[in-house]
Coordinates of C-alpha atoms in Angstrom, one line a residue:
M1 CA 64.4 82.1 95.5
H2 CA 65.1 78.5 94.3
Y3 CA 68.1 78.3 96.7
V4 CA 66.1 79.7 99.6
K5 CA 63.6 76.9 99.1
V6 CA 66.2 74.2 98.6
G7 CA 68.1 75.3 101.7
Q8 CA 65.0 75.1 103.8
D9 CA 63.9 71.8 102.2
Q10 CA 67.4 70.3 103.0
G11 CA 67.1 71.3 106.7
A12 CA 69.0 74.6 106.9
K13 CA 67.5 77.2 109.2
L14 CA 66.6 80.5 107.5
I15 CA 67.8 83.1 110.1
V16 CA 67.1 86.3 108.2
G17 CA 66.0 87.5 104.7
G18 CA 65.1 85.1 102.0
K19 CA 62.4 87.2 100.5
R20 CA 62.1 88.8 97.1
V21 CA 62.5 92.6 97.0
G22 CA 60.2 94.5 94.7
A23 CA 57.9 93.3 91.9
K24 CA 60.4 93.7 89.1
G25 CA 63.9 92.4 88.6
Y26 CA 65.8 89.7 90.5
F27 CA 66.5 91.2 93.9
V28 CA 66.6 89.1 97.1
E29 CA 67.0 90.3 100.7
P30 CA 70.4 89.6 102.3
T31 CA 69.9 86.0 103.5
I32 CA 71.6 84.0 106.2
F33 CA 71.2 80.2 106.8
D34 CA 72.3 78.3 109.9
N35 CA 72.5 74.5 110.5
V36 CA 74.1 74.1 107.1
R37 CA 76.0 70.9 106.3
D38 CA 78.7 70.3 103.7
E39 CA 76.5 68.1 101.5
M40 CA 73.7 70.7 101.2
T41 CA 73.2 72.5 97.8
I42 CA 73.5 75.9 99.4
A43 CA 77.0 74.9 100.8
K44 CA 78.2 73.7 97.4
T45 CA 76.7 76.1 94.9
R46 CA 77.2 79.8 94.1
S47 CA 73.8 81.4 94.1
L48 CA 75.1 84.9 93.2
A49 CA 72.6 86.2 95.7
P50 CA 73.5 88.2 98.9
S51 CA 73.4 85.0 101.0
S52 CA 75.6 83.3 103.5
A53 CA 75.6 79.7 104.9
V54 CA 76.9 79.3 108.4
L55 CA 78.9 76.0 109.0
P56 CA 80.6 75.3 112.3
F57 CA 84.2 74.0 112.4
K58 CA 86.6 72.7 114.9
S59 CA 90.0 73.2 113.3
M60 CA 91.9 75.3 110.7
D61 CA 92.6 72.1 108.8
E62 CA 88.9 71.5 108.5
V63 CA 88.3 75.0 107.3
I64 CA 91.0 74.8 104.7
E65 CA 89.9 71.4 103.5
R66 CA 86.3 72.6 103.2
A67 CA 87.3 75.8 101.3
N68 CA 89.4 73.8 98.9
S69 CA 86.8 71.1 98.3
T70 CA 84.6 73.4 96.3
N71 CA 84.7 73.8 92.5
Y72 CA 85.0 77.5 92.9
G73 CA 87.9 79.8 94.0
L74 CA 87.2 83.4 93.2
A75 CA 87.7 84.8 96.7
A76 CA 87.9 83.7 100.4
A77 CA 87.9 85.6 103.7
I78 CA 88.9 84.9 107.3
W79 CA 88.3 86.9 110.4
T80 CA 90.9 86.3 113.1
K81 CA 93.1 88.0 115.6
N82 CA 95.8 85.4 115.0
L83 CA 98.1 86.4 112.1
D84 CA 99.7 83.0 112.0
K85 CA 96.3 81.5 111.2
A86 CA 95.6 84.3 108.7
H87 CA 98.9 83.6 106.9
L88 CA 98.3 79.8 106.9
Y89 CA 94.7 80.3 105.5
A90 CA 95.9 82.7 102.8
K91 CA 98.7 80.3 101.8
E92 CA 96.7 77.1 101.7
V93 CA 93.3 78.1 100.4
K94 CA 92.9 77.9 96.6
A95 CA 91.4 81.3 95.8
G96 CA 92.4 84.1 93.6
T97 CA 91.9 86.7 96.4
V98 CA 92.0 86.2 100.2
W99 CA 90.8 88.9 102.5
V100 CA 91.7 89.0 106.1
N101 CA 89.4 90.8 108.5
C102 CA 87.5 92.4 105.7
Y103 CA 85.5 91.4 102.6
H104 CA 85.2 92.6 99.0
V105 CA 88.0 95.2 99.2
V106 CA 89.0 95.5 95.5
E107 CA 91.6 98.0 94.5
T108 CA 92.0 98.8 90.8
T109 CA 95.8 98.4 91.0
T110 CA 95.7 94.8 92.4
P111 CA 94.8 91.7 90.3
F112 CA 91.4 90.2 90.8
G113 CA 90.3 86.9 89.5
G114 CA 89.6 83.3 90.5
F115 CA 90.9 79.8 90.4
K116 CA 89.2 76.6 89.3
M117 CA 85.7 77.3 87.9
S118 CA 85.8 80.9 89.0
G119 CA 87.5 82.3 86.0
Q120 CA 90.6 82.6 84.0
G121 CA 93.1 85.4 84.0
R122 CA 93.0 88.5 86.1
E123 CA 91.2 91.9 86.0
N124 CA 92.9 95.1 87.3
G125 CA 96.6 95.9 87.7
E126 CA 99.4 94.9 85.5
A127 CA 98.2 91.3 85.4
A128 CA 95.2 92.4 83.4
L129 CA 97.4 93.4 80.5
E130 CA 98.3 89.7 79.9
H131 CA 94.7 89.1 79.0
Y132 CA 95.1 91.5 76.1
T133 CA 98.6 90.4 75.1
E134 CA 99.5 87.7 72.6
T135 CA 103.1 86.8 72.9
K136 CA 105.0 85.5 69.9
T137 CA 108.5 84.1 69.7
V138 CA 110.5 84.6 66.5
T139 CA 113.9 82.9 66.1
I140 CA 116.1 83.8 63.1
K141 CA 119.3 82.1 62.3
L142 CA 121.8 84.5 60.8
G143 CA 124.5 83.3 58.5
S144 CA 125.5 79.7 57.8

């Protein structure tokens, strides 16, 4: 609820949602803000609520720069019909997972985890085994 208030106080337009659900727990309606600018708290901070901030853009370079300027890098997504743009985005954006034309598709056999302040290591798949593995090197000289 703090982020809903901060977003509105900083000039973002609440399009839908933004209300508490139920009397117990910490549930919030899915929330969408428009008129969001890069310097706003809701554009720079993970609220961990079902919320989205809509920011207009003019070029792929701007989108990639904006995505990489955050402290977080768990996941990113792009919706496009242009596969060249999708590949460029996936290559350039610093995120542990990039979804193209979908969101939050997590398969247990593929690694999942973030970059920067969004975690270390990977869950799922073979990559998860590294988290539980401690490698040791032993070198022995035989003879003189």
